[in-house]
XYZ file of C-alpha atoms in Angstrom:
450
model
C -21.567 -1.592 63.715
C -17.803 -1.485 63.925
C -15.947 -1.544 67.224
C -14.235 1.846 67.370
C -10.500 1.869 67.759
C -9.494 2.182 71.415
C -6.422 4.372 71.808
C -5.589 2.602 75.047
C -5.619 -0.794 73.310
C -7.413 -2.948 75.813
C -5.400 -5.646 77.531
C -7.380 -8.886 76.960
C -5.516 -10.651 79.736
C -6.597 -8.109 82.346
C -10.097 -7.302 81.067
C -13.096 -8.831 82.722
C -15.599 -10.129 80.169
C -19.302 -10.899 80.605
C -21.779 -13.046 78.719
C -24.609 -10.454 78.717
C -28.020 -11.321 80.233
C -29.759 -10.744 76.860
C -27.433 -13.213 75.039
C -29.108 -16.496 74.282
C -27.587 -19.987 74.317
C -30.050 -22.309 72.625
C -29.472 -26.073 72.179
C -29.781 -27.022 68.506
C -32.096 -29.950 69.510
C -34.602 -27.336 70.802
C -34.741 -25.337 67.583
C -37.529 -25.659 65.023
C -37.190 -28.237 62.243
C -36.806 -25.400 59.723
C -33.863 -23.829 61.580
C -32.213 -27.222 62.224
C -32.414 -27.970 58.462
C -30.711 -24.582 57.720
C -27.940 -25.259 60.184
C -27.255 -28.749 58.773
C -25.697 -31.734 60.411
C -23.983 -31.009 63.745
C -22.671 -33.177 66.560
C -24.922 -33.894 69.524
C -24.853 -31.222 72.250
C -24.153 -28.163 70.017
C -25.870 -24.929 70.822
C -26.527 -21.677 68.965
C -25.359 -18.488 70.773
C -26.683 -15.106 69.682
C -27.905 -11.724 70.909
C -31.423 -10.963 69.671
C -31.128 -7.168 69.912
C -27.773 -7.002 68.101
C -27.111 -7.608 64.474
C -24.237 -10.047 65.135
C -23.263 -13.357 63.745
C -25.062 -16.304 65.413
C -22.496 -18.968 66.359
C -22.579 -22.674 66.745
C -20.728 -23.763 69.812
C -19.943 -27.328 71.001
C -21.118 -28.499 74.437
C -17.778 -27.859 76.291
C -17.641 -24.267 75.012
C -21.268 -23.709 75.977
C -20.352 -24.864 79.487
C -17.377 -22.460 79.552
C -19.610 -19.548 78.558
C -21.560 -20.089 81.735
C -18.459 -18.939 83.624
C -19.043 -15.486 82.115
C -22.571 -14.872 83.412
C -20.686 -12.819 85.957
C -17.605 -10.705 84.939
C -14.405 -12.806 84.591
C -10.957 -12.636 83.080
C -10.547 -15.103 80.214
C -7.670 -16.980 81.913
C -9.480 -17.180 85.305
C -12.637 -18.585 83.757
C -10.759 -21.197 81.667
C -8.585 -22.353 84.553
C -11.565 -22.675 86.910
C -13.483 -24.550 84.269
C -10.515 -26.934 83.739
C -10.225 -27.675 87.473
C -13.948 -28.414 87.810
C -13.808 -30.793 84.822
C -10.527 -32.363 85.808
C -8.711 -31.150 82.704
C -5.183 -29.894 82.175
C -5.440 -26.124 82.696
C -2.768 -25.111 80.162
C -4.082 -27.452 77.464
C -7.619 -26.249 78.039
C -6.485 -22.565 77.795
C -4.661 -23.295 74.559
C -7.670 -25.060 73.081
C -10.259 -22.559 74.232
C -8.572 -19.211 73.527
C -9.218 -18.986 69.735
C -12.891 -19.825 70.344
C -13.178 -17.218 73.101
C -11.383 -14.597 71.024
C -13.857 -15.198 68.212
C -16.790 -14.696 70.629
C -15.198 -11.467 71.850
C -14.780 -10.321 68.237
C -18.478 -11.085 67.646
C -19.547 -9.032 70.661
C -21.078 -12.087 72.374
C -18.488 -11.872 75.150
C -18.000 -8.210 75.946
C -15.917 -6.169 78.470
C -17.974 -5.554 81.585
C -17.423 -1.743 81.219
C -18.368 -1.733 77.545
C -21.595 -0.142 76.276
C -22.285 -3.561 74.647
C -22.493 -5.149 78.119
C -26.175 -4.233 78.264
C -28.602 -3.763 75.426
C -29.830 -0.159 75.248
C -33.583 0.107 75.747
C -35.463 0.468 72.421
C -37.399 3.669 72.061
C -40.127 2.168 69.866
C -42.349 -0.937 70.236
C -44.090 -3.224 67.755
C -47.219 -1.616 66.381
C -46.000 1.943 66.820
C -45.843 4.289 63.856
C -42.712 6.191 62.862
C -42.562 8.410 59.758
C -45.509 6.578 58.283
C -44.030 3.063 58.881
C -45.350 0.541 61.303
C -42.680 -0.934 63.600
C -42.605 -4.761 63.414
C -39.571 -5.677 65.578
C -36.249 -4.488 66.877
C -33.224 -5.733 64.953
C -30.374 -3.972 66.747
C -30.168 -1.407 69.568
C -26.978 0.545 70.126
C -26.030 3.601 72.147
C -26.363 6.024 69.197
C -28.807 4.375 66.837
C -31.292 1.512 66.485
C -32.502 -0.562 63.612
C -36.048 -1.868 63.236
C -37.886 -3.994 60.723
C -41.042 -2.143 59.754
C -43.985 -2.474 57.436
C -43.686 -0.183 54.455
C -46.446 1.765 52.872
C -47.071 -1.064 50.397
C -47.234 -3.503 53.313
C -43.843 -5.012 52.474
C -40.928 -4.916 54.970
C -38.271 -2.193 55.149
C -35.448 -1.467 57.573
C -35.428 1.724 59.586
C -32.077 2.962 60.965
C -32.903 5.731 63.407
C -30.631 8.008 65.498
C -31.398 7.833 69.216
C -31.454 11.656 69.564
C -30.786 14.858 67.677
C -26.981 14.977 68.153
C -25.502 16.482 64.974
C -22.711 13.897 64.815
C -25.080 10.966 64.566
C -27.218 12.774 61.997
C -24.090 13.419 59.913
C -23.099 9.750 59.979
C -26.583 8.722 58.864
C -26.597 11.340 56.127
C -23.130 10.063 54.949
C -24.486 6.482 54.791
C -27.513 7.658 52.853
C -25.326 9.314 50.196
C -23.261 6.143 49.767
C -26.323 3.877 49.543
C -27.837 6.257 46.993
C -24.609 6.033 44.966
C -24.648 2.228 45.051
C -28.350 2.100 44.025
C -28.993 -1.340 45.542
C -26.070 -3.045 43.700
C -24.894 -5.722 46.189
C -26.249 -3.482 48.953
C -29.660 -2.608 50.380
C -31.513 -0.047 48.296
C -32.068 3.382 49.814
C -35.742 4.222 49.927
C -35.582 7.552 51.688
C -33.554 9.666 54.135
C -35.607 11.819 56.440
C -35.833 13.521 59.866
C -38.804 12.664 62.085
C -39.340 14.032 65.633
C -35.840 15.484 65.528
C -34.294 12.040 64.735
C -32.401 11.258 61.574
C -33.734 8.144 59.834
C -32.719 5.929 56.950
C -35.369 3.816 55.249
C -33.773 1.054 53.262
C -34.733 -2.217 51.596
C -35.192 -5.161 53.949
C -32.850 -8.022 53.047
C -33.585 -11.508 54.195
C -30.737 -13.992 54.778
C -28.157 -15.200 57.287
C -24.533 -14.281 57.977
C -22.068 -15.626 55.411
C -20.278 -17.328 58.358
C -23.317 -19.569 58.947
C -23.414 -20.687 55.341
C -19.670 -21.269 55.263
C -19.953 -23.356 58.433
C -22.628 -25.486 56.775
C -20.390 -26.022 53.718
C -17.384 -26.984 55.916
C -19.534 -29.337 57.979
C -20.773 -31.019 54.773
C -17.120 -31.197 53.488
C -18.392 -29.578 50.330
C -15.474 -27.529 49.033
C -17.190 -26.806 45.729
C -19.966 -25.039 47.630
C -17.447 -23.321 49.859
C -15.357 -22.167 46.870
C -18.419 -20.749 45.118
C -19.580 -18.961 48.280
C -16.185 -17.309 48.896
C -15.882 -16.338 45.218
C -19.270 -14.616 45.329
C -18.140 -12.622 48.378
C -14.929 -11.586 46.681
C -16.805 -10.686 43.515
C -19.224 -8.474 45.454
C -16.468 -6.533 47.138
C -14.661 -6.207 43.772
C -17.734 -4.560 42.318
C -18.039 -2.300 45.350
C -14.524 -1.010 44.809
C -15.143 -0.579 41.062
C -18.018 1.750 42.042
C -15.532 3.842 44.040
C -16.588 2.791 47.532
C -14.587 1.222 50.397
C -16.724 -0.555 52.972
C -14.526 0.134 55.982
C -16.004 -2.512 58.277
C -15.134 -5.975 56.946
C -16.391 -8.893 59.085
C -18.783 -11.858 58.567
C -21.773 -10.111 60.181
C -21.776 -7.506 57.428
C -22.178 -10.083 54.630
C -25.671 -11.520 54.280
C -26.474 -14.556 52.119
C -30.088 -15.259 51.004
C -31.687 -18.568 50.121
C -30.681 -18.101 46.439
C -27.007 -17.692 47.446
C -26.900 -13.909 46.726
C -24.388 -12.014 48.849
C -25.364 -8.561 50.125
C -23.140 -6.171 51.993
C -24.668 -4.414 54.998
C -23.882 -1.403 57.181
C -22.166 1.429 55.303
C -21.735 3.669 58.368
C -17.977 3.414 58.143
C -17.736 3.408 54.321
C -15.634 5.877 52.410
C -15.395 7.039 48.756
C -12.023 6.015 47.382
C -9.685 8.988 47.715
C -6.043 8.371 46.598
C -4.986 11.634 48.241
C -6.160 10.620 51.768
C -3.270 9.782 54.122
C -4.786 9.507 57.627
C -8.267 8.787 58.973
C -8.539 9.607 62.677
C -11.986 7.969 62.987
C -11.108 4.818 61.022
C -12.871 1.908 62.718
C -12.913 -1.861 62.460
C -12.212 -5.142 64.245
C -8.485 -5.663 65.091
C -8.364 -9.148 63.641
C -9.022 -7.594 60.183
C -6.370 -4.843 60.398
C -3.811 -4.843 57.635
C -0.139 -4.752 58.643
C 0.178 -1.002 57.898
C -2.718 -0.243 60.220
C -1.359 -2.564 62.916
C 2.072 -0.957 62.616
C 0.610 2.534 63.077
C -1.354 1.376 66.150
C 1.752 -0.109 67.744
C 3.652 3.149 67.152
C 0.811 5.267 68.611
C 0.364 7.080 65.263
C -2.802 8.225 63.534
C -4.579 5.414 61.656
C -3.721 5.458 57.968
C -6.621 5.974 55.624
C -8.396 2.907 54.260
C -7.262 2.045 50.750
C -8.357 -0.549 48.236
C -5.171 -2.503 49.054
C -5.758 -2.421 52.866
C -9.345 -3.481 52.343
C -8.127 -6.305 50.051
C -6.138 -7.593 53.012
C -9.213 -7.511 55.308
C -11.306 -9.248 52.663
C -8.636 -11.907 52.421
C -8.716 -12.427 56.156
C -12.505 -12.916 55.829
C -11.984 -15.393 52.983
C -9.418 -17.427 55.054
C -11.861 -17.380 58.013
C -14.709 -18.690 55.849
C -12.519 -21.411 54.275
C -11.038 -22.713 57.556
C -13.220 -21.431 60.382
C -10.075 -19.839 61.905
C -7.909 -16.736 61.602
C -4.837 -16.779 59.340
C -2.530 -16.287 62.355
C -2.682 -17.453 65.988
C -4.785 -15.066 68.051
C -2.886 -14.032 71.220
C -4.505 -12.681 74.380
C -3.065 -9.199 74.266
C -4.054 -6.802 71.528
C -0.487 -5.506 71.135
C 0.675 -9.093 70.607
C -2.041 -9.528 67.965
C -0.879 -6.332 66.192
C 2.698 -7.546 66.208
C 1.726 -10.932 64.805
C -0.187 -9.167 61.988
C 2.956 -7.190 61.151
C 5.498 -9.973 61.535
C 4.050 -13.469 61.368
C 3.443 -15.362 58.107
C 0.000 -16.719 57.215
C -0.487 -20.268 58.544
C -1.053 -22.950 55.950
C -4.367 -24.728 56.148
C -2.740 -27.958 57.352
C -1.311 -26.105 60.364
C -4.908 -25.237 61.318
C -5.998 -28.885 61.047
C -7.681 -28.269 57.672
C -6.861 -30.343 54.565
C -4.432 -28.498 52.319
C -5.787 -26.577 49.325
C -2.627 -25.297 47.606
C -4.055 -23.350 44.662
C -6.551 -21.493 46.827
C -4.010 -20.954 49.662
C -1.635 -19.340 47.187
C -4.302 -16.891 46.062
C -5.446 -15.944 49.538
C -1.813 -15.766 50.727
C -1.077 -13.109 48.013
C -4.108 -11.097 49.243
C -2.546 -11.364 52.711
C 0.875 -10.173 51.635
C 2.546 -7.866 54.209
C 3.439 -5.254 51.610
C 0.603 -3.677 49.573
C 2.680 -3.805 46.359
C 2.786 -7.668 46.662
C -1.032 -7.949 46.731
C -3.282 -8.136 43.695
C -3.887 -5.039 41.610
C -7.439 -4.911 43.001
C -10.067 -7.166 44.612
C -11.586 -8.008 41.177
C -8.229 -9.529 40.190
C -8.174 -11.407 43.483
C -11.680 -12.763 42.790
C -10.732 -13.868 39.275
C -7.594 -15.660 40.484
C -9.594 -17.355 43.259
C -12.121 -18.579 40.733
C -9.431 -19.917 38.414
C -7.853 -21.744 41.373
C -11.027 -23.825 41.255
C -12.547 -26.307 43.702
C -10.256 -29.218 44.673
C -10.367 -32.476 42.769
C -10.274 -35.803 44.559
C -6.799 -37.269 44.196
C -6.427 -40.868 43.338
C -4.712 -42.991 45.971
C -1.623 -44.802 44.721
C -0.775 -47.164 47.621
C 0.137 -50.744 47.197
C -2.139 -53.437 48.624
C 0.417 -54.191 51.405
C 0.715 -50.420 52.230
C -3.059 -50.063 52.236
C -3.424 -52.940 54.691
C -0.727 -51.568 57.000
C -2.253 -48.109 56.891
C -5.741 -49.467 57.652
C -4.383 -51.529 60.579
C -2.700 -48.517 62.153
C -5.724 -46.329 61.581
C -7.948 -48.859 63.322
C -5.477 -49.091 66.161
C -5.663 -45.325 66.929
C -9.466 -45.481 67.235
C -9.037 -46.866 70.742
C -7.599 -44.812 73.689
C -3.845 -44.564 73.734
C -1.605 -45.426 76.663
C -0.067 -42.447 78.442
C 3.413 -43.463 77.290
C 2.643 -43.253 73.614
C -0.028 -40.540 73.650
C 1.908 -37.898 71.729
C 3.009 -40.187 68.852
C -0.443 -41.737 68.907
C -2.129 -38.311 68.585
C 0.238 -37.271 65.772
C -0.482 -40.374 63.739
C -4.218 -39.991 64.354
C -4.101 -36.422 63.018
C -2.139 -37.481 59.943
C -4.552 -40.317 59.276
C -7.577 -38.038 59.710
C -6.131 -35.545 57.230
C -5.251 -38.247 54.718
C -8.768 -39.726 54.920
C -10.504 -36.343 55.294
C -12.106 -37.947 58.356
């Protein structure tokens, strides 16, 4: 479910965040062999962080970040928690803040760290339990519990699984949102989306019965591909995502809530788009959308500009959604956002409007020029500079192709000198030469893809 736009634009520097009691931090070493195999190779000490009752993206976090999350078991400002953590671990506070902020912002975006006064700070109590019957379906387990609705996996009448999305009460507004989602799912007929089985009202509560889709968040699969340094796999995955959104637009529908948690990938590599509660039929005449929702990191520059000016949000368009989809592509390819993520939301909005997209190399990721050019066009500040549509973006991305290994053309003497210096930086540097040492180490790591 999208995070609704806050007209007061929360100040991240002043907000106290909490790692909710129902959030789980599980060491990878304690997971089952099947789950460890799906995650792939990770460094020792990594943990998986997730919230069982929320349909959010599970995240792999390294040991230091897992330790930092413990600071948020009670409400804390981001800066206070990082600086206290740095002092306890005898680290430079400013360097630690600089290194940790992107990771913490990502966890805030994923609703794993939440404002203490947010409805997400506690998981709403489910109204149904496993084994209960609802509208002729047997509840199997809770998938997500929110303040206005809840999603369950249930056994269908043929004993297969379905998903039930049920309003919490009989408020007309919630029923209207569910009815709207039903109409769009019916229009899509299961093409790259869950198939609508039925839309009904039971005990005064609106309910969607839809196809159950197995799989994991596309962010998890992309993380596996990046960890394996398999750019062919990564290129194919991102192309499938772009292709799916291109087909969605061709069918006249805008998703309205682009983020990794709404893209599911099954074992066969099929990408399915989830959660059409914020979706819209493409309407060229629409100018404003007062209830437009989404995650700020995926706003296009026109949306960010309107927010900064205190104006009504512009209506979602195929071009604005192309921008958000390109942000998602960049995130999957690099593991990071295309701009630096500042602490204050107004600063974030200004950066979206003003700052250019960072090249992969500036994010510590080996350059991928052809792909970067395609994604950069999708992230153009002006809609007229973007692709004609997302299908054209998907085609250009496919033609950019996976990278080819470049042959090294260094002389024997240069090769020996390079190897000698690389070996030298594998041992700790002296304080005097630490900056130059670190810079050379980074350049060597990029050159060797190490």
